mmCIF file of C-alpha atoms in Angstrom:
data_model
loop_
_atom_site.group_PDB
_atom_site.id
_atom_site.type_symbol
_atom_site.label_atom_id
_atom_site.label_comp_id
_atom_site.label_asym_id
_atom_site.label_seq_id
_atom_site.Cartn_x
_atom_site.Cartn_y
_atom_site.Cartn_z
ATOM 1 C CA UNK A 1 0.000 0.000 0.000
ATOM 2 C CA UNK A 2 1.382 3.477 -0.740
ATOM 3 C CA UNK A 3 0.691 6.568 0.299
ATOM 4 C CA UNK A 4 1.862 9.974 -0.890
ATOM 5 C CA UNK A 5 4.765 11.281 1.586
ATOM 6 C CA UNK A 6 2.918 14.989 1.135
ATOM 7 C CA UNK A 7 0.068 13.942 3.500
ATOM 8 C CA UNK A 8 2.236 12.719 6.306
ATOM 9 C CA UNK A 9 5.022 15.702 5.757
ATOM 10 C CA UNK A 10 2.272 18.327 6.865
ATOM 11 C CA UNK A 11 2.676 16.953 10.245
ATOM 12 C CA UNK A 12 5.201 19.166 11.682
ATOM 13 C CA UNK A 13 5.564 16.621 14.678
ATOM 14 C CA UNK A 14 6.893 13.798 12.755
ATOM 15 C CA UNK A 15 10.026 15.432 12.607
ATOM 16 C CA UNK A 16 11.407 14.027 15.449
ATOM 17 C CA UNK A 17 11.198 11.154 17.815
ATOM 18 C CA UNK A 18 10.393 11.501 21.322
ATOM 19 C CA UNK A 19 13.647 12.233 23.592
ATOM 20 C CA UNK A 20 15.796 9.396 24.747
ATOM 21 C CA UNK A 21 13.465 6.380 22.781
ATOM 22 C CA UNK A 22 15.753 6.315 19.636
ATOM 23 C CA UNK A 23 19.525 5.702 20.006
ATOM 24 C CA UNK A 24 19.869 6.621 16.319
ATOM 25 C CA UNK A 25 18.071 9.919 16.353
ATOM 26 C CA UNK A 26 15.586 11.158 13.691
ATOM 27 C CA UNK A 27 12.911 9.203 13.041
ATOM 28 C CA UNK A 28 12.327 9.583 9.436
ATOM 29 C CA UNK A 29 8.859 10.493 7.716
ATOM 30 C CA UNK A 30 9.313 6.857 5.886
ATOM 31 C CA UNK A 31 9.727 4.982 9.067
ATOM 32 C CA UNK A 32 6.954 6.887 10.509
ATOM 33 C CA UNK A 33 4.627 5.785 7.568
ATOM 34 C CA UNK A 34 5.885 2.347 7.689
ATOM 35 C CA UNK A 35 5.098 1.873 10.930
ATOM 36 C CA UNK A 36 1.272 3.609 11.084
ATOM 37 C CA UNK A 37 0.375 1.524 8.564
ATOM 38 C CA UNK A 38 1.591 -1.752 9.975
ATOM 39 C CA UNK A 39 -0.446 -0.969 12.507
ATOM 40 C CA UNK A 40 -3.439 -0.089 10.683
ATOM 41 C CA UNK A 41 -2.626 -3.619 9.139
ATOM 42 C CA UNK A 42 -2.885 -5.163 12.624
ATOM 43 C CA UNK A 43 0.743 -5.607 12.789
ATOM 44 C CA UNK A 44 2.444 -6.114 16.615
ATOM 45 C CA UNK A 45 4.019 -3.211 18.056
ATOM 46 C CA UNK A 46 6.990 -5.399 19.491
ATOM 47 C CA UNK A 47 7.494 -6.786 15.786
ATOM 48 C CA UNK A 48 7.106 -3.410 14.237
ATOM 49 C CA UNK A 49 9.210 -1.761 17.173
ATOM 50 C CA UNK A 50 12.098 -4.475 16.553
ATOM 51 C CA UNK A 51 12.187 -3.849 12.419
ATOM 52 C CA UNK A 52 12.888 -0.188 12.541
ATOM 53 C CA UNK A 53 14.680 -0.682 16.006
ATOM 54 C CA UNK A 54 12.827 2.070 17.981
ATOM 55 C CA UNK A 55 11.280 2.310 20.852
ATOM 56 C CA UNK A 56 8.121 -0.056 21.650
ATOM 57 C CA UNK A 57 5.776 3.099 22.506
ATOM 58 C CA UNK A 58 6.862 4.226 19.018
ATOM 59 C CA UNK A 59 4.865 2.623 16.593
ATOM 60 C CA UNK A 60 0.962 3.243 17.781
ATOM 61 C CA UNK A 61 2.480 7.185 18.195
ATOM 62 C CA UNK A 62 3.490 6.881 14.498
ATOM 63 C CA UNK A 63 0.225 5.465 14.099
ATOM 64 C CA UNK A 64 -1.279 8.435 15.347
ATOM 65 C CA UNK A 65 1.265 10.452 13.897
ATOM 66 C CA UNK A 66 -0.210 9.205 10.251
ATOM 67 C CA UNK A 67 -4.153 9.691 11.511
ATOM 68 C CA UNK A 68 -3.457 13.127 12.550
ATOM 69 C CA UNK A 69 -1.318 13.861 8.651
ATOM 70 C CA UNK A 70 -4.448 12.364 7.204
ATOM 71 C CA UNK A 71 -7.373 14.586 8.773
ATOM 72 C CA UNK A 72 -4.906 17.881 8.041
ATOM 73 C CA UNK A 73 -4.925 16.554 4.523
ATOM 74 C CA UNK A 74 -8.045 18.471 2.773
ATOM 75 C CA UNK A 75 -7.627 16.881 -0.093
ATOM 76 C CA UNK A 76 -8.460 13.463 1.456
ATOM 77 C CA UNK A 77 -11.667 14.449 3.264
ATOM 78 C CA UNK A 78 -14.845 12.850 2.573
ATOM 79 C CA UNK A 79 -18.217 15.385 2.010
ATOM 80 C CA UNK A 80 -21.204 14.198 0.162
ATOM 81 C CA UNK A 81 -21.554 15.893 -3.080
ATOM 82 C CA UNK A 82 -23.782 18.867 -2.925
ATOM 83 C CA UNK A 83 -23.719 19.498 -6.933
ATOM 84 C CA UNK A 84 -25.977 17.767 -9.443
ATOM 85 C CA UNK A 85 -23.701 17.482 -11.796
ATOM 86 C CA UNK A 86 -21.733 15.410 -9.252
ATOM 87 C CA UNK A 87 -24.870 13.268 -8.152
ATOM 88 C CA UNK A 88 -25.356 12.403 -11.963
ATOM 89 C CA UNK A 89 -21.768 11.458 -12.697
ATOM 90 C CA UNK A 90 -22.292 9.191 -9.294
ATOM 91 C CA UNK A 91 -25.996 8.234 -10.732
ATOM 92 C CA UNK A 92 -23.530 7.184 -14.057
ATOM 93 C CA UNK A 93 -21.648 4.835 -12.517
ATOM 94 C CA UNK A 94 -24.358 3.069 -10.603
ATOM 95 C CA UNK A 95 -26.481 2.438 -13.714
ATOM 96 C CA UNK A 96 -23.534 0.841 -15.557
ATOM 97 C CA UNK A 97 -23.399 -1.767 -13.122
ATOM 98 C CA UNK A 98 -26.892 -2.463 -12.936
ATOM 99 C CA UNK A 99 -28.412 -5.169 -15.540
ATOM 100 C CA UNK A 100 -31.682 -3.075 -16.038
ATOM 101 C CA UNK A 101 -30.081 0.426 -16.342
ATOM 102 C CA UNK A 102 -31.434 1.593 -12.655
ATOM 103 C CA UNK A 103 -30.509 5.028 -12.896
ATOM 104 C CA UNK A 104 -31.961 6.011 -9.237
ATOM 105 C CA UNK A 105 -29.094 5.166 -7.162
ATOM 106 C CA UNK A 106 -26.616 8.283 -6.224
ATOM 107 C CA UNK A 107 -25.278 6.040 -3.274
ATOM 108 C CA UNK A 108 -25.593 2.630 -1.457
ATOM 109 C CA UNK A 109 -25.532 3.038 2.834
ATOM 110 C CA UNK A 110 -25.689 0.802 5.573
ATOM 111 C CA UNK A 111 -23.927 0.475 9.156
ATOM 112 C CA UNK A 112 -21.347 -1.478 10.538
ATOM 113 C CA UNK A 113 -20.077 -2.549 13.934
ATOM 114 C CA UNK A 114 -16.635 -0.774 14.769
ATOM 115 C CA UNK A 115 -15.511 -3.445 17.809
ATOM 116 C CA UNK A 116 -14.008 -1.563 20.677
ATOM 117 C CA UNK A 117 -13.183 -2.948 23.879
ATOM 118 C CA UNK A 118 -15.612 -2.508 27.237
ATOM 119 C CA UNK A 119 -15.579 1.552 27.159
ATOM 120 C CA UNK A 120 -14.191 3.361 30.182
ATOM 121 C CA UNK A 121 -16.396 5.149 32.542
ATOM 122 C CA UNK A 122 -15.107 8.629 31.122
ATOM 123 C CA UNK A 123 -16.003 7.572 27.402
ATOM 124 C CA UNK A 124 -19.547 6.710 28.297
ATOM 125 C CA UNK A 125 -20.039 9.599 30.130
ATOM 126 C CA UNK A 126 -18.893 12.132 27.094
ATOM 127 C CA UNK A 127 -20.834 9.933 24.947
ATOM 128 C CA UNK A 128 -24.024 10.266 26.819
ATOM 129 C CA UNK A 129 -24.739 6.224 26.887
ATOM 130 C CA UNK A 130 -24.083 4.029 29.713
ATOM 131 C CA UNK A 131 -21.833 0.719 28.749
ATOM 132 C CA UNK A 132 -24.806 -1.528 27.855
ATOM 133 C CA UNK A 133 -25.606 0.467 24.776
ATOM 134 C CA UNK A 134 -22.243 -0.367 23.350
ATOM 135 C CA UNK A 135 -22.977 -4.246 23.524
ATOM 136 C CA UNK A 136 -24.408 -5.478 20.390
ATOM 137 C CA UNK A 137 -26.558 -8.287 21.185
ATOM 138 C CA UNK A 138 -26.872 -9.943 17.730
ATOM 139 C CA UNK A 139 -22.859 -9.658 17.018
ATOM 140 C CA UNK A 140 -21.959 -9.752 21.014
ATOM 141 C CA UNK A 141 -19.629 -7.489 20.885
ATOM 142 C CA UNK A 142 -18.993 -4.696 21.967
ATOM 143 C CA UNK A 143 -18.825 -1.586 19.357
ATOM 144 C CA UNK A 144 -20.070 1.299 17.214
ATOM 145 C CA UNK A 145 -22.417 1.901 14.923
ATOM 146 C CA UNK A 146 -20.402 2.963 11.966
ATOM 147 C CA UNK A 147 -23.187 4.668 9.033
ATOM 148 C CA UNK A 148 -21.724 5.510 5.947
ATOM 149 C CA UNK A 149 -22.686 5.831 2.036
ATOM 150 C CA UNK A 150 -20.549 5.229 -0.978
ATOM 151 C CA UNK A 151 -20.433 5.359 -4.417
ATOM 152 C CA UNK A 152 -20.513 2.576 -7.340
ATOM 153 C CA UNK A 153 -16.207 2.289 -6.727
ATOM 154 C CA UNK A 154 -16.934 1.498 -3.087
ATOM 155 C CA UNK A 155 -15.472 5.078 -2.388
ATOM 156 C CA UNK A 156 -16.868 6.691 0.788
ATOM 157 C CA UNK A 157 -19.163 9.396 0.382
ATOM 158 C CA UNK A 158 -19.950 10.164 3.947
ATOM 159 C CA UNK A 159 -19.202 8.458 7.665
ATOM 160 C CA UNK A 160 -20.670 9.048 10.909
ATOM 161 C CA UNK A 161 -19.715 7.518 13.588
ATOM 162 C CA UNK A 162 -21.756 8.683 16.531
ATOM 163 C CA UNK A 163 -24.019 6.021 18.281
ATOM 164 C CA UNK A 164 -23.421 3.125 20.437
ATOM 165 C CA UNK A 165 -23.749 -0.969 18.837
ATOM 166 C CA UNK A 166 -26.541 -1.551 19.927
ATOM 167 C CA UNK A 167 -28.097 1.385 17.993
ATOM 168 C CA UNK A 168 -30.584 0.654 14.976
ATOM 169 C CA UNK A 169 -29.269 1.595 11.641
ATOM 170 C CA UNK A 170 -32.567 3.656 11.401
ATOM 171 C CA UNK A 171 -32.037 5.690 14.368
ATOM 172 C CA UNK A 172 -28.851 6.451 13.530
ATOM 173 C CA UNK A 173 -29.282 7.527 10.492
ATOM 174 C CA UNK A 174 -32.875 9.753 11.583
ATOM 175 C CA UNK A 175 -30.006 11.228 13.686
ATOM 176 C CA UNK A 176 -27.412 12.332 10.997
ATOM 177 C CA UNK A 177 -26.853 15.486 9.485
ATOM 178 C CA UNK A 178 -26.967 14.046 6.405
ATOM 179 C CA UNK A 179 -30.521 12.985 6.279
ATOM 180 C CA UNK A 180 -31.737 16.636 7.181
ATOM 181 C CA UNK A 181 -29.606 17.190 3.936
ATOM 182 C CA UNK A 182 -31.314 14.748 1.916
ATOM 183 C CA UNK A 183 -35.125 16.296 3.435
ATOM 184 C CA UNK A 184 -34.024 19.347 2.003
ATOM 185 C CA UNK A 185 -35.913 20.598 -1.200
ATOM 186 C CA UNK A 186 -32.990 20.803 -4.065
ATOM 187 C CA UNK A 187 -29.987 18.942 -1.982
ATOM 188 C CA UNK A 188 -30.535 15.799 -4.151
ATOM 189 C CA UNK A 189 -30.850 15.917 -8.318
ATOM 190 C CA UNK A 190 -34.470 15.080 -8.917
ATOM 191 C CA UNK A 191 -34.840 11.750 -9.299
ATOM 192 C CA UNK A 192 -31.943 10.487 -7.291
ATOM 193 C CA UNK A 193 -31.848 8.266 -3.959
ATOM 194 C CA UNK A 194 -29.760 6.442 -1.677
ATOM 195 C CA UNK A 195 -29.877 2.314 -1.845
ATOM 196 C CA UNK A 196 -30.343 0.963 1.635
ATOM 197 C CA UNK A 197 -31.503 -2.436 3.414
ATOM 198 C CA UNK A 198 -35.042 -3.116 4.675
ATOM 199 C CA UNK A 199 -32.986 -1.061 8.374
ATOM 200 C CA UNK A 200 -34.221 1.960 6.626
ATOM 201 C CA UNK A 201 -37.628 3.141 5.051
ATOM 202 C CA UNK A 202 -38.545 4.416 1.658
ATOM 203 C CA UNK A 203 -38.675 7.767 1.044
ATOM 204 C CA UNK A 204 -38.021 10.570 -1.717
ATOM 205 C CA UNK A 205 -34.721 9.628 -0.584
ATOM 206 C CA UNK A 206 -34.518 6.305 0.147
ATOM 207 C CA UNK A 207 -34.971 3.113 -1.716
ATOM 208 C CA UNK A 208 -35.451 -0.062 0.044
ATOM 209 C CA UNK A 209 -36.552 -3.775 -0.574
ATOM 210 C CA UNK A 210 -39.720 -5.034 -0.046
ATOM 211 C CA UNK A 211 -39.839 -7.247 3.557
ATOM 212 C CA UNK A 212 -40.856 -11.256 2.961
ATOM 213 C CA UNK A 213 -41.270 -11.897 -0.343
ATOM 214 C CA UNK A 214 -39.785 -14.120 -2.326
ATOM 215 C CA UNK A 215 -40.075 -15.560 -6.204
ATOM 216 C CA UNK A 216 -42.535 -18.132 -5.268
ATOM 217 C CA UNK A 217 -44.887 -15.040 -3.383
ATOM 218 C CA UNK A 218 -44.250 -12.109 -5.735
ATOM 219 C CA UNK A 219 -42.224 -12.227 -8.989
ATOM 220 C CA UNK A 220 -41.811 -8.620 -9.709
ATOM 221 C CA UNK A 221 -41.527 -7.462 -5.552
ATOM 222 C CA UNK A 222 -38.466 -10.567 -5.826
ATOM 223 C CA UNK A 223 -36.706 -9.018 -9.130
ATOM 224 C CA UNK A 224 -36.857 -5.325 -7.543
ATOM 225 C CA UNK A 225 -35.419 -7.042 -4.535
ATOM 226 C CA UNK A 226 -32.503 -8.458 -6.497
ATOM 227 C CA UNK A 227 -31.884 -5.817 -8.968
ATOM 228 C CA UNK A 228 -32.076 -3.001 -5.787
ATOM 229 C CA UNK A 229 -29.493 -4.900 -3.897
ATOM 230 C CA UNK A 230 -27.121 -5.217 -7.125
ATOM 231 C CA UNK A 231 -26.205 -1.640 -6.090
ATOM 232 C CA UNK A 232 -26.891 -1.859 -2.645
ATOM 233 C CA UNK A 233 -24.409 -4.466 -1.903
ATOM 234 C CA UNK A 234 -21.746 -2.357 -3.014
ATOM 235 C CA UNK A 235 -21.703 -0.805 0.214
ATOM 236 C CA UNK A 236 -20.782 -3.733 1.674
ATOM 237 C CA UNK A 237 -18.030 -4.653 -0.428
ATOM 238 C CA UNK A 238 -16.780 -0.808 0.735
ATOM 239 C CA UNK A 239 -16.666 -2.268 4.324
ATOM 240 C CA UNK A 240 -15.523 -5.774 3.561
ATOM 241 C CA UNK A 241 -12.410 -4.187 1.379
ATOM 242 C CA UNK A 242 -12.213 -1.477 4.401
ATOM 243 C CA UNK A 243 -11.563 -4.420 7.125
ATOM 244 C CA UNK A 244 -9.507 -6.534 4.778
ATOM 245 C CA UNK A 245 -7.443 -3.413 4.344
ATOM 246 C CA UNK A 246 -6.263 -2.405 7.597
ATOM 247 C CA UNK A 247 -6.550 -5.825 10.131
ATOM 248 C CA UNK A 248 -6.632 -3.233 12.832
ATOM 249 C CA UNK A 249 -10.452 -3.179 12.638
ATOM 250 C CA UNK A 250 -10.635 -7.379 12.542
ATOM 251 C CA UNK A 251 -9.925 -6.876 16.379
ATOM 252 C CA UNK A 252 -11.080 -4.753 19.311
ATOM 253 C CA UNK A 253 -9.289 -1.418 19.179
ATOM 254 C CA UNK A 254 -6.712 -1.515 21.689
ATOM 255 C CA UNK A 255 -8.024 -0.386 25.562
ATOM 256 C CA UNK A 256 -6.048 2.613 26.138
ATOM 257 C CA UNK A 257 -7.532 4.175 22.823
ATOM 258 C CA UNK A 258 -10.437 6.577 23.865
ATOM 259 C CA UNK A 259 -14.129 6.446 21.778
ATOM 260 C CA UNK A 260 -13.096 9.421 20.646
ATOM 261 C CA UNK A 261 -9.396 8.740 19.135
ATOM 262 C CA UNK A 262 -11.120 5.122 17.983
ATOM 263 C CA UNK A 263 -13.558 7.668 15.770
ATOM 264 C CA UNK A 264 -10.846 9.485 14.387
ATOM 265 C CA UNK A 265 -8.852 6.595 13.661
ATOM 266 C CA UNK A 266 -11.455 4.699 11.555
ATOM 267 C CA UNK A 267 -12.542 7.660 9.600
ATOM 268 C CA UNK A 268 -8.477 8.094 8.759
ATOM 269 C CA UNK A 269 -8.710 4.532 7.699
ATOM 270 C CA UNK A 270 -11.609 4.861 5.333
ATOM 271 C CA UNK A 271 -10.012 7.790 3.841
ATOM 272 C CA UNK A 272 -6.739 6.115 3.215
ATOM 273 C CA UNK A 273 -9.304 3.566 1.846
ATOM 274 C CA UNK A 274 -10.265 6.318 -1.042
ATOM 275 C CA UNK A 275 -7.157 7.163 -1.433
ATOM 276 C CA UNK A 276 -6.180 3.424 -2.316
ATOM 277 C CA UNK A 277 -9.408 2.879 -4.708
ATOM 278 C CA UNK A 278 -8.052 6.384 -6.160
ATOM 279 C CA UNK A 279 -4.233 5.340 -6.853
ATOM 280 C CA UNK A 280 -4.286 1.464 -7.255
ATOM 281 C CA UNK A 281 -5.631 1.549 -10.851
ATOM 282 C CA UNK A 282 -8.417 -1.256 -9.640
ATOM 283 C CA UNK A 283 -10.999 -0.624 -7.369
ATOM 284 C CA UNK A 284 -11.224 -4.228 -5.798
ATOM 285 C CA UNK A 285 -7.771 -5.260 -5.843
ATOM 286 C CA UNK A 286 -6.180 -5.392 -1.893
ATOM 287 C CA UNK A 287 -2.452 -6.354 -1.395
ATOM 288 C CA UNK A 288 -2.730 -9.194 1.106
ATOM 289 C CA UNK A 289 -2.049 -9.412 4.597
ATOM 290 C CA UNK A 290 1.189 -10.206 5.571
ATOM 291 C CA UNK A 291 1.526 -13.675 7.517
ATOM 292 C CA UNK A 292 2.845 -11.856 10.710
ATOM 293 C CA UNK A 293 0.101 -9.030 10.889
ATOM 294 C CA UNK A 294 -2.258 -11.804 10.273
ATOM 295 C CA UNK A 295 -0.955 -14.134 13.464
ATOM 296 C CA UNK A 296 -1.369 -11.424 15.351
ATOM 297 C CA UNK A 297 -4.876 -10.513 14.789
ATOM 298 C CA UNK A 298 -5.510 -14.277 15.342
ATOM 299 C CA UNK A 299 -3.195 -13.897 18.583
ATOM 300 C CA UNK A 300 -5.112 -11.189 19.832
ATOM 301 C CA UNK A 301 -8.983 -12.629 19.344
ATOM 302 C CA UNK A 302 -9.433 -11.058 16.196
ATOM 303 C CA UNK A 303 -11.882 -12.293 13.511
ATOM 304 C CA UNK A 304 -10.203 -15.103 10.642
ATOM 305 C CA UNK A 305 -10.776 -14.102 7.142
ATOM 306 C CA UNK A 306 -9.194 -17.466 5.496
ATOM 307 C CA UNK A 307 -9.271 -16.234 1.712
ATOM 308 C CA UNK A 308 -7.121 -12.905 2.212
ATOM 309 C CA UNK A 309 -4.558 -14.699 4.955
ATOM 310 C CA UNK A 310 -3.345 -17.494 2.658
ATOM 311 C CA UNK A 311 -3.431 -14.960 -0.271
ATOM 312 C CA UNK A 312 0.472 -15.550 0.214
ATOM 313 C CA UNK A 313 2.228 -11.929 -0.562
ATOM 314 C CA UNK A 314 -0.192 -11.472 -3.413
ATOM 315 C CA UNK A 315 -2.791 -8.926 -4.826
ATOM 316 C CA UNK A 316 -6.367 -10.794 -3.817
ATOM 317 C CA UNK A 317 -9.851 -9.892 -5.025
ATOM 318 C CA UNK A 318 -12.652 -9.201 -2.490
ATOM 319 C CA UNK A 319 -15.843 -11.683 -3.349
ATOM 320 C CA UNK A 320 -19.078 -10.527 -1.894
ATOM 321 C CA UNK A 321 -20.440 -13.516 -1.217
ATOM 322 C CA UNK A 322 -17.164 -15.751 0.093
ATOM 323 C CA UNK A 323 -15.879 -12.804 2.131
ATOM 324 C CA UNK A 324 -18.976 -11.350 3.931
ATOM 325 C CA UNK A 325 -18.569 -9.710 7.235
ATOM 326 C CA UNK A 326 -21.082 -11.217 9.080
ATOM 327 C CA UNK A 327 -19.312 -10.841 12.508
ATOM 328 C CA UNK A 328 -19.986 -6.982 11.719
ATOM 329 C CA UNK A 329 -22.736 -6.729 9.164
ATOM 330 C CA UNK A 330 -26.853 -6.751 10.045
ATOM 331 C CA UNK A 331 -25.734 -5.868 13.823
ATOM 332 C CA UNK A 332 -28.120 -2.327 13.442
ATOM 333 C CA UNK A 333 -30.877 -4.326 11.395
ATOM 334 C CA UNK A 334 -33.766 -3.501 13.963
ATOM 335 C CA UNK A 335 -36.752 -3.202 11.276
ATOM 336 C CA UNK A 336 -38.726 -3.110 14.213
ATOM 337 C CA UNK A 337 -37.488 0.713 15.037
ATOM 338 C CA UNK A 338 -39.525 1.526 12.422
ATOM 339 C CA UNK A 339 -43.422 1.569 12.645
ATOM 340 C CA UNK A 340 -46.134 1.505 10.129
ATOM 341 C CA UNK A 341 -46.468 5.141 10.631
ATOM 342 C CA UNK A 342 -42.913 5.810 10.127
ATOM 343 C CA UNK A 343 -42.625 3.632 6.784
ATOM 344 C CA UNK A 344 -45.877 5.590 5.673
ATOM 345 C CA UNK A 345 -44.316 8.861 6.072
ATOM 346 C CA UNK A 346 -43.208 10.090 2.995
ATOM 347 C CA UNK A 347 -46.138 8.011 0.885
ATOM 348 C CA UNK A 348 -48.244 11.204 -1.207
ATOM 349 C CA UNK A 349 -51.039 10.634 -2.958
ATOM 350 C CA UNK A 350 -50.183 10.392 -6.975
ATOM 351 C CA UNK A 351 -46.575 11.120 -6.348
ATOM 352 C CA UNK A 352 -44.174 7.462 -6.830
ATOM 353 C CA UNK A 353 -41.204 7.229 -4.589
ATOM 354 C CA UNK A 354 -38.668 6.003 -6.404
ATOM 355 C CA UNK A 355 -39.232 2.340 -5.238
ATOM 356 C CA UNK A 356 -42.454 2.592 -7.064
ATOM 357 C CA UNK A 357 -40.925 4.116 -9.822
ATOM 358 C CA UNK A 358 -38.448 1.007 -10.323
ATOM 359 C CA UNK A 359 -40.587 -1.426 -9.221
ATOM 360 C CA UNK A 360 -43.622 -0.393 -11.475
ATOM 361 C CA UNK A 361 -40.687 -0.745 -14.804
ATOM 362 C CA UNK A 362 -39.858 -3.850 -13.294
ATOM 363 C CA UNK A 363 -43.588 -5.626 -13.625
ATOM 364 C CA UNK A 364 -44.836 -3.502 -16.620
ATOM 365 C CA UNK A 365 -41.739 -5.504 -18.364
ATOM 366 C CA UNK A 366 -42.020 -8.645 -16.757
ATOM 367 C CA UNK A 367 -38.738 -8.530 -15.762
ATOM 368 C CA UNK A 368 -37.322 -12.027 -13.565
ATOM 369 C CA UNK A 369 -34.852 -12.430 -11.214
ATOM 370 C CA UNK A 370 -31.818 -14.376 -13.605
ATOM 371 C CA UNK A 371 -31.043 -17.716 -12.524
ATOM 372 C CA UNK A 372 -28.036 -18.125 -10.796
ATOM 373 C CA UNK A 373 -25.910 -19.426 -13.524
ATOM 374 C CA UNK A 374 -26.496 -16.051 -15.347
ATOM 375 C CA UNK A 375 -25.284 -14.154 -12.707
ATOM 376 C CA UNK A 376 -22.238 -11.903 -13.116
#
């Protein structure tokens, strides 16, 4: 993985390495890199510490070192686009991947569990939440509820990390800034919509898949259903490649990190994703994890992805069905958050949200679910 030396050279205090730790002196900008992102690979201090020969508190403060570089970085930050012109380009690339030429979609979202350690009494009192809330039952871990959007190149388009794991990806999203965006007349090209799971609700806004059907129940409900989450899903490849990426999120952040520092590290980390989507020349191509980072993460209770740990020192592919986070994935699905009322919301009379829209082209054209042998 590379990263341009200009990020990490705006940080003034990577010049030098804290007094007495280094026998040799400087600490170089290199070596500083090096090491942050061994540890955003879910490397071991001690073996990163004992390659550059520094001192064993120095690689997590290069790590830091690297987060702080990355957030000074402008150029790196990650906004939703405001301009139409934008949405449509972002509209573009979604219907190009779609078999039926959706041309709704302006972003795919969903949540994810960020797995933290038990948080300290401080955290949970400048969070607001007591420790309980940060217990996801249905993963049983402990975490955050991670929302974010991105586009058809599994680019982020927006984070938020704000709530608790046991907090509904609905709620958490009725929460963000970014939905009183989307309610706003003229913040979204007419026409376009997020892509979400059956967590959220339709609206103007919003696209989701109908609950309990099936091909056997409803033909044309069970094609939208599959040709919806043909761009949905690619915000789960964003998190799967995210995780694959930097093995420091395959395990509990470490217990001396506050909430707040474990926020700011994981939004560094999906921007250094972009940045990586942006420079590697493929979008789904992820160098694999080296054999000693991925010991460790096994050493420390972290979660086993098989495919990307015997990948052997080469470029791998993520696969969206073979390499599925479920340890972290469907932990905010609480459908029951959201009542009749709620789902009825945004429903006018003789206005189609754009569910209706796609699903009314899917029946008038008889349009099928393919069989799974014509699947690409």
């Amino acid at each position: 993985m590379i990263l341009n030396y200009a990020a990490v050279q705006k940080s003034e205090e990577l010049r030098w390495a804290s007094p007495g730790t280094v026998p040799n002196g400087v600490i170089t900008h290199s070596a500083r890199l090096s090491m942050g992102l061994r540890v955003a690979a879910g490397g071991d201090p001690l073996d990163i510490a004992t390659n550059h020969g520094v001192g064993l508190d120095e690689p997590m403060t290069s790590f830091w070192y690297v987060v702080d570089a990355i957030h000074k970085s402008k150029q790196l930050d990650i906004n939703f686009p405001e301009c139409h012109m934008e949405q449509q380009k972002l509209s573009e690339e979604f219907k190009r991947k779609s078999d039926i030429g959706i041309c709704h979609c302006v972003g795919a979202i969903d949540g994810i569990l960020i797995w933290v350690h038990k948080p300290t009494e401080a955290d949970c009192e400048k969070m607001g939440f007591g420790p309980v809330k940060f217990f996801c039952g249905r993963k049983k871990k402990f975490g955050l509820n991670m929302q974010a959007v991105c586009d058809a190149r599994k680019r982020f388009l927006w984070v938020d990390i704000r709530f608790p794991g046991s907090t509904s990806d609905f709620f958490a999203f009725e929460q963000s800034s970014l939905k009183k965006d989307l309610e706003r007349d003229g913040f979204l090209y007419p026409g376009l919509c997020l892509f979400g799971d059956a967590a959220y609700v339709n609206a103007p806004f919003m696209c989701v898949p109908f609950r309990n059907v099936s091909e056997a129940t409803d033909v044309p409900k069970d094609a939208f259903n599959f040709f919806q989450s043909q761009l949905r899903i690619n915000i789960e490849c964003a998190f799967g490649m995210l995780v694959h990426r930097f093995g420091i999120l395959r395990k509990p952040f470490p217990m001396n990190v506050s909430i707040t520092k474990t926020n700011s590290a994981v939004l560094a980390l999906c921007k250094l994703h972009n940045f990586c989507i942006e420079t590697n020349g493929n979008d789904d191509l992820i160098f694999s994890a080296d054999q000693r980072d991925a010991s460790n993460i096994m050493l420390d209770g972290g979660m086993v992805l098989p495919r990307i740990d015997a990948a052997g020192g080469h470029f791998w592919q993520y696969d969206e069905e073979d390499d599925r986070l479920n340890a972290f994935l469907d932990g905010g699905d609480h459908t029951d958050d959201h009542t009749p009322a709620a789902r009825r919301r945004y429903y006018r009379h003789g206005v189609d949200l754009p569910y209706q829209q796609i699903h009314n082209y899917v029946r008038e054209n008889h349009i099928r679910r393919p069989a799974r042998s014509q699947r690409r």
